[in-house]
Structures are given as structure tokens and as C-alpha cells.
Amino acid sequence: MSINKLMVKDVRNLASITLSPSPSINILYGLNGSGKTSVLEAIHLLGLARSFRSAKLKPVVRHGQDKSTVFAQVEAGKGRVLPVGVSRDLNAESFQVRVAGETLKSTAELAHLLPLQIINPDTFKLLEGSPKQRRQFLDWGVFHVKHHDFLPLWKRAQKALKQRNSLLRHGKIKGSSSLAAQLPAWDQELVRAAESVDQLRQEYFKQLLPVFQDVLSELTSLSDIEINYYRGWDRERSLADVLQENVSKDIQSGYTLSGPQRADLRVKVGRTSAVDILSRGQSKLVVCALKLAQGHLYSRISGKKCIFLVDDLPSELDGPHRKGMCRLLEKMKTQVFITCVEAGALNDCWQPDTDLRMFHVKQGTVNLESGREIRQTELAGDRA
Ligand SMILES: Nc1ncnc2c1ncn2[C@@H]1O[C@H](COP(=O)(O)OP(=O)(O)OP(=O)(O)O)[C@@H](O)[C@H]1O
Ligand SMILES: [Mg+2]
């Protein structure tokens, strides 16, 4: 899976750009505010019909315009090229996705068609943030390798949970007898879906862990990193028992305290939580290793590749670790879009035979550079 032509219209400061990326490594460099992250954001719009920077559409659409459009030709394997177009209109709630002339109704289908992995400053939230970030990370993997099984089960669990929570809240007001009558049906539905979701998550995590350890050891000498999967309720007991036992606590809180909505990945160094002990650079390496491991596993299981979007790769990393990251990205033989400020920041990080394309981003325009080696002095032209 790779993009061989990308056209972006009215995303942030990109009025209208066209580029023909390499199927391997693409570097977008330019000064702060030139539009590098916006190019990645446009690719994200193409893959998921939404931005990774803003939950709202308005900040994404170029000022003064009312819609953003991204179009691409996607190499879908076996010589098939699919035209994919996504447009988001400020005046319409929904999005428009066209693939090979057909309209797609769901973003899940789009995500399945164009799997993306993003590494950006927000990715740190994987370690620092709430369990939700780590659940989303885990579910990306389960969704992409068990697409047909996972999504319906996950939706069933969500629906049962929503109904159960609403019942808990209303039951508190109406009294316990109506609650006691209705709760078992939703418990049963939640338990069935939750146990299957947990099973799929567990299977996926078991496969991911050794890949992560391999990637991490290639990237850094950090040892002692341990990751455990917590399913959201006691390992020793069934969810049915836990729900029954905790029912009065659940009524008190007005929501369900245990279940797959509380699942988490616990990352530790020895016995201490990783977030309390790792430096910024070390955290970045661990997070990168997790993302790269997912990419590897995805291609091993599905036989397809996902596209990597890496925003500001050099930041926080010293020379040897930058090289290590580049080497691993290169080895994945997948399409990668990397942004950096300085053109020369990743100059000596690539094999001579890698199809490397450098794009200079300047005030919302994107131009392909002819040579591989970009001299630092070229950036002086930006500042003028
Ligand atoms: N809706 C919008 N319409 C027009 N311009 C916008 C809009 N939103 C943001 N911008 C501007 O777009 C420019 C590009 O932002 P972007 O984040 O892509 O820059 P960047 O090259 O990634 O910079 P940095 O190196 O600082 O990360 C910025 O100057 C920003 O002020
Ligand atoms: Mg940026």
C-alpha cells in the first residue's frame, strides 16, 4: 500500500499542492510554520477522514475556504492503482469518501484500505497519557489484523456498556427494583461481547510483544522494559462475577467500573512505571518501537504494508538513535513520510539504493529536490 500521487487542496496553509512521493522514504523539510505537518495531516485525512491535530474541522480547512479535499492514487498491490478522494465540507456534518468511483459510507472501510501509523509529539501520550491512548493503540492492531471479527464485537460491547451505564444512572433515581429487573440482560450482553474483545486483544498482544522486544533491542540498549496487558477486570475471575460483586459500587458511581473499557497496557522499567523513569528521548524510542512493531506485525499477518507518518523525527533523538530509527523504517520497506526542520538532519542515515525523495516545504508550497544531499545553506533562502 503506497501513495504514488497526492493532491491536497485547502488543508491549513496548503492552498493547492501536488506531489509524487517515493514508495519508500519521503522527507519533507522546511522552516517552522511552512506546512510540513499539514502535509501529514492531509494524508491522515485521506486515511481516516479526520485530522490528528484537531477534533474540529474548522481549524483544518484553509482560512476563507469552506472545504478541504485530498486526492491520491494508491498502489493497492498486484499492479492495481486505486483513486481515493476525501473531502470535508464545513457546511456539512459528514465527509465524502470516493474510492475507485464508489462512495464509501464508513471510515472503518477507509482505514482498512489505507492503514496509517503516526509518530508525532502526541505519541508520547502512549506512555504519559490515560489508558485510553494505549487502548486505542492496541485496538489499532486488533482492528487491522482481525478487522471482520473485532469491529462488530467492539461495537456490541460499547452499546451494552452505554445501556448499562444509563440504566445505572436512571436506576439510582427510580429505585433498585426496576434496576434489578433490567440489569441482568445487559450484563449478559456486555459479558459476551467483552470476553470476545478481551480474547482478541490478548491474542494480538501476545504476538506483538516479541516483535516489540526485537525492535526495541535494535533501536536502543534500554533493557528491562516490561509491558503487561490488563484486560479491565481481575485476571482470576469472570466478568460476570465481577459485575455482580461490584453492582452497588457501580450504582454509586453511575457507571460500570470494570470491563473492556478499562483495559490498559502497563509499561514498566523494572518495577517502576516507565513514565516516571525514562528520559524524553528514551520515551520516544519506546513509543517508536511500539509503533514500528505494530507495522511489522501488520505486514507479517496481512501481507500488506501500512504507511508511516513521522512528524519531526530528529527531535529528542541524538545522532546514533536517529540513524537507528531511519534504519528500521528503511528495513520495513514501507512508505514513510518524515518531517524535519533542517534539510541535512538525516543526510547520512540512508542506504545508497533507497528510493529517497526530499521535498522542500516553503510557505505552503512543496517542491521535490533533485539531489539527495541538501546543503544547510539552502535553508537560508527560506529566511530571506
Ligand atoms: N486553517 C488554516 N488556514 C491557513 N493557515 C493555517 C491554518 N491553520 C494553520 N495555519 C498555518 O499553517 C502553517 C503551517 O503549519 P504546520 O503546522 O503545517 O507547520 P510546520 O511546517 O509543521 O511547522 P513546525 O516546524 O513548526 O512544526 C502555520 O503557519 C499555521 O499558522
Ligand atoms: Mg510541524
Short mmCIF file of C-alpha atoms and ligand atoms in Angstrom, two decimals:
data_model
loop_
_atom_site.label_atom_id
_atom_site.label_comp_id
_atom_site.label_asym_id
_atom_site.label_seq_id
_atom_site.Cartn_x
_atom_site.Cartn_y
_atom_site.Cartn_z
CA MET A 1 0.00 0.00 0.00
CA SER A 2 1.57 3.29 -1.02
CA ILE A 3 0.59 6.64 -2.41
CA ASN A 4 2.09 7.43 -5.79
CA LYS A 5 0.39 10.76 -6.28
CA LEU A 6 -1.00 13.14 -3.71
CA MET A 7 -3.08 16.24 -4.32
CA VAL A 8 -4.13 18.46 -1.46
CA LYS A 9 -6.45 21.42 -1.60
CA ASP A 10 -7.15 23.84 1.22
CA VAL A 11 -5.74 21.96 4.19
CA ARG A 12 -4.26 24.53 6.66
CA ASN A 13 -1.85 26.73 4.70
CA LEU A 14 -1.68 24.32 1.72
CA ALA A 15 -3.80 26.03 -0.94
CA SER A 16 -3.09 23.53 -3.67
CA ILE A 17 -0.17 21.12 -3.82
CA THR A 18 0.65 18.03 -5.86
CA LEU A 19 3.47 15.62 -5.15
CA SER A 20 4.67 12.27 -6.43
CA PRO A 21 6.13 10.53 -3.40
CA SER A 22 8.63 7.71 -3.33
CA PRO A 23 7.20 4.31 -2.37
CA SER A 24 9.92 4.25 0.32
CA ILE A 25 11.30 7.27 2.13
CA ASN A 26 9.99 10.81 1.75
CA ILE A 27 11.47 13.69 3.69
CA LEU A 28 9.60 16.96 3.99
CA TYR A 29 11.79 19.72 5.31
CA GLY A 30 11.30 23.43 5.83
CA LEU A 31 11.07 26.16 8.38
CA ASN A 32 8.64 26.33 11.27
CA GLY A 33 5.16 27.11 10.04
CA SER A 34 5.96 26.23 6.41
CA GLY A 35 3.33 23.44 6.20
CA LYS A 36 5.18 20.13 6.83
CA THR A 37 2.83 18.77 9.47
CA SER A 38 -0.08 19.93 7.33
CA VAL A 39 1.04 17.55 4.57
CA LEU A 40 0.97 14.67 7.08
CA GLU A 41 -2.40 15.89 8.29
CA ALA A 42 -3.69 15.79 4.72
CA ILE A 43 -2.55 12.17 4.37
CA HIS A 44 -4.29 11.40 7.65
CA LEU A 45 -7.47 12.98 6.27
CA LEU A 46 -7.15 10.68 3.31
CA GLY A 47 -6.79 7.59 5.52
CA LEU A 48 -9.27 8.37 8.27
CA ALA A 49 -11.32 11.35 7.05
CA ARG A 50 -10.19 13.32 10.09
CA SER A 51 -7.20 15.22 11.37
CA PHE A 52 -4.82 14.01 14.07
CA ARG A 53 -4.38 17.53 15.40
CA SER A 54 -7.89 18.77 15.81
CA ALA A 55 -11.18 17.10 16.61
CA LYS A 56 -12.91 20.00 14.87
CA LEU A 57 -12.84 20.56 11.15
CA LYS A 58 -12.80 24.35 11.13
CA PRO A 59 -9.13 24.81 12.12
CA VAL A 60 -8.08 22.35 9.41
CA VAL A 61 -9.82 23.99 6.44
CA ARG A 62 -7.74 26.79 4.95
CA HIS A 63 -8.90 30.19 6.20
CA GLY A 64 -11.54 31.70 3.96
CA GLN A 65 -12.41 28.37 2.28
CA ASP A 66 -15.27 26.05 3.08
CA LYS A 67 -13.84 22.66 2.31
CA SER A 68 -10.66 20.59 2.32
CA THR A 69 -10.00 17.96 -0.32
CA VAL A 70 -7.32 15.31 -0.57
CA PHE A 71 -6.97 13.03 -3.54
CA ALA A 72 -4.47 10.24 -4.11
CA GLN A 73 -3.56 7.42 -6.38
CA VAL A 74 -2.97 4.45 -4.15
CA GLU A 75 -0.93 1.43 -5.21
CA ALA A 76 -3.08 -1.37 -3.87
CA GLY A 77 -0.83 -4.30 -4.86
CA LYS A 78 -0.82 -6.61 -7.89
CA GLY A 79 -0.50 -3.57 -10.14
CA ARG A 80 -3.84 -2.13 -9.05
CA VAL A 81 -3.99 1.63 -8.70
CA LEU A 82 -6.99 2.99 -6.78
CA PRO A 83 -8.06 6.61 -6.95
CA VAL A 84 -9.07 7.70 -3.44
CA GLY A 85 -10.61 11.08 -2.66
CA VAL A 86 -11.76 12.51 0.64
CA SER A 87 -13.43 15.83 1.08
CA ARG A 88 -14.69 17.54 4.20
CA ASP A 89 -17.07 20.43 3.96
CA LEU A 90 -17.56 22.96 6.76
CA ASN A 91 -21.24 23.24 5.90
CA ALA A 92 -21.92 19.51 6.01
CA GLU A 93 -21.58 17.35 9.10
CA SER A 94 -20.35 14.33 7.21
CA PHE A 95 -17.45 13.55 4.89
CA GLN A 96 -17.27 12.39 1.33
CA VAL A 97 -15.08 9.44 0.50
CA ARG A 98 -14.74 8.10 -3.03
CA VAL A 99 -12.70 5.02 -3.86
CA ALA A 100 -12.43 3.97 -7.49
CA GLY A 101 -15.62 5.87 -8.30
CA GLU A 102 -17.64 4.35 -5.44
CA THR A 103 -18.79 6.24 -2.36
CA LEU A 104 -17.67 4.73 0.94
CA LYS A 105 -20.03 5.12 3.88
CA SER A 106 -17.75 4.26 6.76
CA THR A 107 -14.33 5.46 7.83
CA ALA A 108 -13.58 1.91 9.03
CA GLU A 109 -13.50 0.76 5.40
CA LEU A 110 -11.24 3.65 4.54
CA ALA A 111 -8.90 2.89 7.45
CA HIS A 112 -8.76 -0.69 6.33
CA LEU A 113 -7.84 0.36 2.81
CA LEU A 114 -5.13 2.80 3.83
CA PRO A 115 -3.62 1.80 7.18
CA LEU A 116 -1.60 4.60 8.74
CA GLN A 117 0.79 4.69 11.65
CA ILE A 118 1.58 8.07 13.04
CA ILE A 119 4.51 9.07 15.21
CA ASN A 120 4.31 12.66 16.41
CA PRO A 121 4.73 14.57 19.67
CA ASP A 122 1.28 13.34 20.73
CA THR A 123 2.51 9.79 20.51
CA PHE A 124 4.25 10.39 23.84
CA LYS A 125 0.77 10.19 25.30
CA LEU A 126 1.08 6.48 24.81
CA LEU A 127 3.26 6.42 27.91
CA GLU A 128 2.19 9.61 29.66
CA GLY A 129 -1.49 9.77 28.90
CA SER A 130 -4.58 7.97 30.06
CA PRO A 131 -5.24 4.26 29.40
CA LYS A 132 -7.49 5.38 26.53
CA GLN A 133 -4.44 6.19 24.38
CA ARG A 134 -2.94 2.76 24.98
CA ARG A 135 -6.27 1.03 24.35
CA GLN A 136 -6.53 2.89 21.06
CA PHE A 137 -3.02 1.77 20.17
CA LEU A 138 -3.83 -1.85 20.98
CA ASP A 139 -7.16 -1.71 19.16
CA TRP A 140 -5.48 -0.32 16.03
CA GLY A 141 -3.60 -3.57 15.84
CA VAL A 142 -6.54 -5.82 16.62
CA PHE A 143 -8.74 -3.92 14.18
CA HIS A 144 -6.23 -4.15 11.35
CA VAL A 145 -5.44 -7.81 11.76
CA LYS A 146 -8.89 -9.04 12.82
CA HIS A 147 -10.97 -6.45 11.03
CA HIS A 148 -14.12 -8.53 10.47
CA ASP A 149 -14.24 -10.11 13.93
CA PHE A 150 -13.19 -7.21 16.09
CA LEU A 151 -15.24 -4.22 14.97
CA PRO A 152 -18.73 -5.77 15.42
CA LEU A 153 -17.75 -7.18 18.82
CA TRP A 154 -16.25 -3.91 19.95
CA LYS A 155 -19.41 -2.05 18.86
CA ARG A 156 -21.59 -4.58 20.71
CA ALA A 157 -19.58 -4.13 23.88
CA GLN A 158 -19.80 -0.33 23.58
CA LYS A 159 -23.55 -0.44 23.06
CA ALA A 160 -24.14 -2.80 26.00
CA LEU A 161 -21.96 -0.63 28.20
CA LYS A 162 -23.80 2.52 27.22
CA GLN A 163 -27.16 0.91 28.01
CA ARG A 164 -25.88 -0.49 31.29
CA ASN A 165 -24.48 2.88 32.35
CA SER A 166 -27.69 4.66 31.50
CA LEU A 167 -29.61 2.07 33.50
CA LEU A 168 -27.27 2.53 36.46
CA ARG A 169 -27.87 6.27 36.39
CA HIS A 170 -31.64 6.02 36.00
CA GLY A 171 -31.93 3.09 38.41
CA LYS A 172 -30.38 5.26 41.08
CA ILE A 173 -33.25 7.69 40.71
CA LYS A 174 -36.07 5.20 40.12
CA GLY A 175 -35.14 2.68 42.78
CA SER A 176 -33.41 -0.63 42.96
CA SER A 177 -36.26 -2.98 41.97
CA SER A 178 -36.51 -1.80 38.36
CA LEU A 179 -32.73 -1.88 38.16
CA ALA A 180 -32.55 -5.44 39.46
CA ALA A 181 -35.06 -6.49 36.82
CA GLN A 182 -33.26 -4.97 33.86
CA LEU A 183 -29.59 -5.22 34.72
CA PRO A 184 -29.01 -8.96 34.13
CA ALA A 185 -29.94 -8.76 30.43
CA TRP A 186 -27.38 -6.02 29.78
CA ASP A 187 -24.78 -7.72 31.96
CA GLN A 188 -25.13 -10.83 29.87
CA GLU A 189 -24.79 -8.93 26.61
CA LEU A 190 -21.79 -6.98 27.91
CA VAL A 191 -20.07 -10.10 29.23
CA ARG A 192 -20.45 -11.97 25.93
CA ALA A 193 -19.02 -9.17 23.81
CA ALA A 194 -16.38 -8.19 26.39
CA GLU A 195 -14.91 -11.65 26.70
CA SER A 196 -14.51 -11.93 22.95
CA VAL A 197 -12.96 -8.45 22.72
CA ASP A 198 -10.56 -9.42 25.50
CA GLN A 199 -9.69 -12.68 23.77
CA LEU A 200 -8.79 -10.87 20.54
CA ARG A 201 -6.81 -8.23 22.40
CA GLN A 202 -4.90 -10.90 24.33
CA GLU A 203 -4.05 -12.87 21.19
CA TYR A 204 -2.84 -9.74 19.44
CA PHE A 205 -0.78 -8.58 22.40
CA LYS A 206 0.89 -11.97 22.67
CA GLN A 207 2.02 -11.66 19.06
CA LEU A 208 3.08 -8.04 19.43
CA LEU A 209 5.26 -8.41 22.49
CA PRO A 210 8.21 -10.37 20.99
CA VAL A 211 8.19 -8.12 17.90
CA PHE A 212 8.34 -5.07 20.16
CA GLN A 213 11.25 -6.54 22.11
CA ASP A 214 13.17 -7.24 18.89
CA VAL A 215 12.57 -3.74 17.54
CA LEU A 216 13.48 -2.11 20.84
CA SER A 217 16.73 -4.02 21.08
CA GLU A 218 17.66 -2.89 17.56
CA LEU A 219 16.88 0.69 18.46
CA THR A 220 18.41 1.06 21.89
CA SER A 221 20.30 -0.74 24.60
CA LEU A 222 17.50 0.00 27.08
CA SER A 223 16.73 -3.22 28.78
CA ASP A 224 14.28 -4.17 31.46
CA ILE A 225 11.26 -2.69 29.68
CA GLU A 226 8.25 -4.75 30.50
CA ILE A 227 4.75 -4.43 29.09
CA ASN A 228 1.73 -6.14 30.52
CA TYR A 229 -1.79 -6.26 29.23
CA TYR A 230 -4.54 -5.55 31.76
CA ARG A 231 -7.93 -6.60 30.46
CA GLY A 232 -10.03 -4.25 32.56
CA TRP A 233 -11.08 -6.67 35.28
CA ASP A 234 -9.50 -9.24 37.58
CA ARG A 235 -7.50 -11.85 35.74
CA GLU A 236 -8.69 -14.63 38.01
CA ARG A 237 -12.42 -14.02 37.80
CA SER A 238 -15.07 -13.88 35.13
CA LEU A 239 -16.52 -10.50 34.20
CA ALA A 240 -19.97 -11.80 35.12
CA ASP A 241 -18.83 -12.38 38.71
CA VAL A 242 -17.02 -9.06 38.90
CA LEU A 243 -20.07 -7.15 37.64
CA GLN A 244 -22.32 -8.88 40.12
CA GLU A 245 -19.99 -8.27 43.02
CA ASN A 246 -19.47 -4.60 42.19
CA VAL A 247 -23.05 -3.72 41.43
CA SER A 248 -23.53 -1.41 44.41
CA LYS A 249 -20.27 0.41 43.65
CA ASP A 250 -21.38 0.76 40.01
CA ILE A 251 -24.73 2.22 41.13
CA GLN A 252 -22.93 4.64 43.42
CA SER A 253 -20.63 5.82 40.61
CA GLY A 254 -23.35 5.81 37.96
CA TYR A 255 -21.19 3.83 35.55
CA THR A 256 -19.55 0.44 35.11
CA LEU A 257 -16.22 0.27 36.90
CA SER A 258 -14.85 -2.92 35.33
CA GLY A 259 -14.82 -4.19 31.78
CA PRO A 260 -13.00 -3.89 28.46
CA GLN A 261 -13.45 -0.11 28.58
CA ARG A 262 -10.82 -0.13 31.35
CA ALA A 263 -8.23 -2.24 29.54
CA ASP A 264 -4.68 -0.91 29.53
CA LEU A 265 -1.08 -1.66 28.66
CA ARG A 266 1.22 -1.18 31.62
CA VAL A 267 4.72 -0.20 30.63
CA LYS A 268 7.36 -0.59 33.31
CA VAL A 269 11.10 -0.37 33.71
CA GLY A 270 11.86 -2.95 36.33
CA ARG A 271 9.18 -2.27 38.92
CA THR A 272 8.67 1.41 38.17
CA SER A 273 6.19 2.88 35.74
CA ALA A 274 8.13 3.82 32.57
CA VAL A 275 6.77 7.34 32.55
CA ASP A 276 8.38 8.06 35.93
CA ILE A 277 11.83 6.92 34.95
CA LEU A 278 12.55 7.35 31.23
CA SER A 279 14.06 10.48 29.70
CA ARG A 280 12.23 12.22 26.83
CA GLY A 281 14.47 10.60 24.24
CA GLN A 282 14.14 7.17 25.83
CA SER A 283 10.34 7.54 25.94
CA LYS A 284 10.36 8.45 22.27
CA LEU A 285 12.37 5.33 21.47
CA VAL A 286 9.99 3.09 23.39
CA VAL A 287 6.97 4.64 21.72
CA CYS A 288 8.62 4.40 18.29
CA ALA A 289 9.45 0.75 18.96
CA LEU A 290 5.80 0.07 19.80
CA LYS A 291 4.63 1.72 16.59
CA LEU A 292 7.25 0.06 14.43
CA ALA A 293 6.42 -3.30 15.99
CA GLN A 294 2.78 -2.81 15.03
CA GLY A 295 3.81 -2.03 11.47
CA HIS A 296 5.96 -5.17 11.29
CA LEU A 297 3.28 -7.38 12.73
CA TYR A 298 0.64 -5.91 10.45
CA SER A 299 2.68 -6.69 7.36
CA ARG A 300 3.61 -10.14 8.62
CA ILE A 301 -0.01 -11.11 9.26
CA SER A 302 -1.80 -9.33 6.45
CA GLY A 303 0.93 -9.39 3.82
CA LYS A 304 0.24 -5.67 3.31
CA LYS A 305 2.09 -2.56 4.42
CA CYS A 306 1.00 0.45 6.38
CA ILE A 307 2.16 3.98 5.67
CA PHE A 308 4.23 5.69 8.37
CA LEU A 309 3.85 9.39 9.09
CA VAL A 310 6.69 10.58 11.31
CA ASP A 311 6.44 14.20 12.39
CA ASP A 312 9.73 15.79 13.41
CA LEU A 313 11.77 12.60 13.55
CA PRO A 314 15.05 14.21 14.67
CA SER A 315 13.68 15.98 17.74
CA GLU A 316 14.68 14.45 21.10
CA LEU A 317 16.97 11.91 19.37
CA ASP A 318 20.75 12.01 19.21
CA GLY A 319 22.67 11.10 16.03
CA PRO A 320 23.02 7.33 16.60
CA HIS A 321 19.35 6.95 17.60
CA ARG A 322 18.20 8.97 14.58
CA LYS A 323 20.19 6.61 12.42
CA GLY A 324 18.71 3.62 14.22
CA MET A 325 15.16 4.88 13.61
CA CYS A 326 15.90 5.54 9.94
CA ARG A 327 17.48 2.12 9.51
CA LEU A 328 14.41 0.42 10.97
CA LEU A 329 11.99 2.47 8.88
CA GLU A 330 14.01 1.67 5.78
CA LYS A 331 14.05 -2.04 6.65
CA MET A 332 10.25 -2.14 6.86
CA LYS A 333 10.17 -1.49 3.10
CA THR A 334 7.08 0.57 3.50
CA GLN A 335 6.18 4.10 2.51
CA VAL A 336 7.32 6.68 5.02
CA PHE A 337 6.76 10.43 5.24
CA ILE A 338 9.14 12.16 7.62
CA THR A 339 9.23 15.82 8.51
CA CYS A 340 12.17 17.79 9.85
CA VAL A 341 13.23 21.41 10.01
CA GLU A 342 16.81 21.16 8.84
CA ALA A 343 17.33 19.66 5.41
CA GLY A 344 20.55 17.95 6.42
CA ALA A 345 19.28 16.48 9.71
CA LEU A 346 19.00 12.95 8.27
CA ASN A 347 21.57 13.21 5.50
CA ASP A 348 23.77 10.24 6.30
CA CYS A 349 21.04 7.95 7.58
CA TRP A 350 20.10 6.07 4.40
CA GLN A 351 21.42 3.26 2.23
CA PRO A 352 22.59 4.39 -1.22
CA ASP A 353 19.98 2.28 -3.02
CA THR A 354 16.98 3.57 -1.05
CA ASP A 355 14.46 5.48 -3.15
CA LEU A 356 14.69 8.67 -1.12
CA ARG A 357 12.83 11.81 -2.13
CA MET A 358 13.34 15.14 -0.45
CA PHE A 359 10.61 17.76 -0.59
CA HIS A 360 11.19 21.35 0.35
CA VAL A 361 8.14 22.86 2.03
CA LYS A 362 8.06 26.62 1.84
CA GLN A 363 5.13 28.84 2.77
CA GLY A 364 2.52 26.28 1.82
CA THR A 365 4.24 25.03 -1.34
CA VAL A 366 6.01 21.69 -1.73
CA ASN A 367 8.82 21.10 -4.21
CA LEU A 368 10.82 17.99 -4.99
CA GLU A 369 14.58 18.47 -4.59
CA SER A 370 16.71 16.90 -7.25
CA GLY A 371 19.73 15.76 -5.24
CA ARG A 372 19.89 13.67 -2.07
CA GLU A 373 22.31 15.83 -0.19
CA ILE A 374 20.83 19.14 0.73
CA ARG A 375 23.24 21.71 1.95
CA GLN A 376 22.33 23.62 5.07
CA THR A 377 22.85 26.87 3.20
CA GLU A 378 19.78 26.20 1.07
CA LEU A 379 17.60 26.98 4.03
CA ALA A 380 18.98 30.49 4.06
CA GLY A 381 16.77 31.14 1.03
CA ASP A 382 13.70 30.37 3.19
CA ARG A 383 14.57 33.02 5.66
CA ALA A 384 15.16 35.73 3.12
N1 LIG B 1 -6.85 26.86 8.78
C1 LIG B 1 -5.69 27.42 8.42
N2 LIG B 1 -5.64 28.18 7.29
C2 LIG B 1 -4.47 28.72 6.87
N3 LIG B 1 -3.30 28.59 7.54
C3 LIG B 1 -3.31 27.86 8.67
C4 LIG B 1 -4.49 27.24 9.17
N4 LIG B 1 -4.19 26.57 10.28
C5 LIG B 1 -2.87 26.76 10.50
N5 LIG B 1 -2.34 27.54 9.53
C6 LIG B 1 -0.94 27.94 9.35
O1 LIG B 1 -0.36 26.88 8.58
C7 LIG B 1 1.04 26.92 8.74
C8 LIG B 1 1.58 25.52 8.65
O2 LIG B 1 1.51 24.85 9.87
P1 LIG B 1 2.29 23.48 10.10
O3 LIG B 1 1.94 23.06 11.46
O4 LIG B 1 2.00 22.56 8.98
O5 LIG B 1 3.81 23.94 10.02
P2 LIG B 1 5.13 23.06 10.15
O6 LIG B 1 5.90 23.24 8.89
O7 LIG B 1 4.80 21.70 10.56
O8 LIG B 1 5.88 23.84 11.31
P3 LIG B 1 6.80 23.32 12.56
O9 LIG B 1 8.17 23.12 12.03
O10 LIG B 1 6.74 24.47 13.49
O11 LIG B 1 6.17 22.10 13.11
C9 LIG B 1 1.30 27.68 10.00
O12 LIG B 1 1.95 28.89 9.67
C10 LIG B 1 -0.07 27.95 10.58
O13 LIG B 1 -0.15 29.19 11.22
MG MG B 2 5.11 20.66 12.33
#
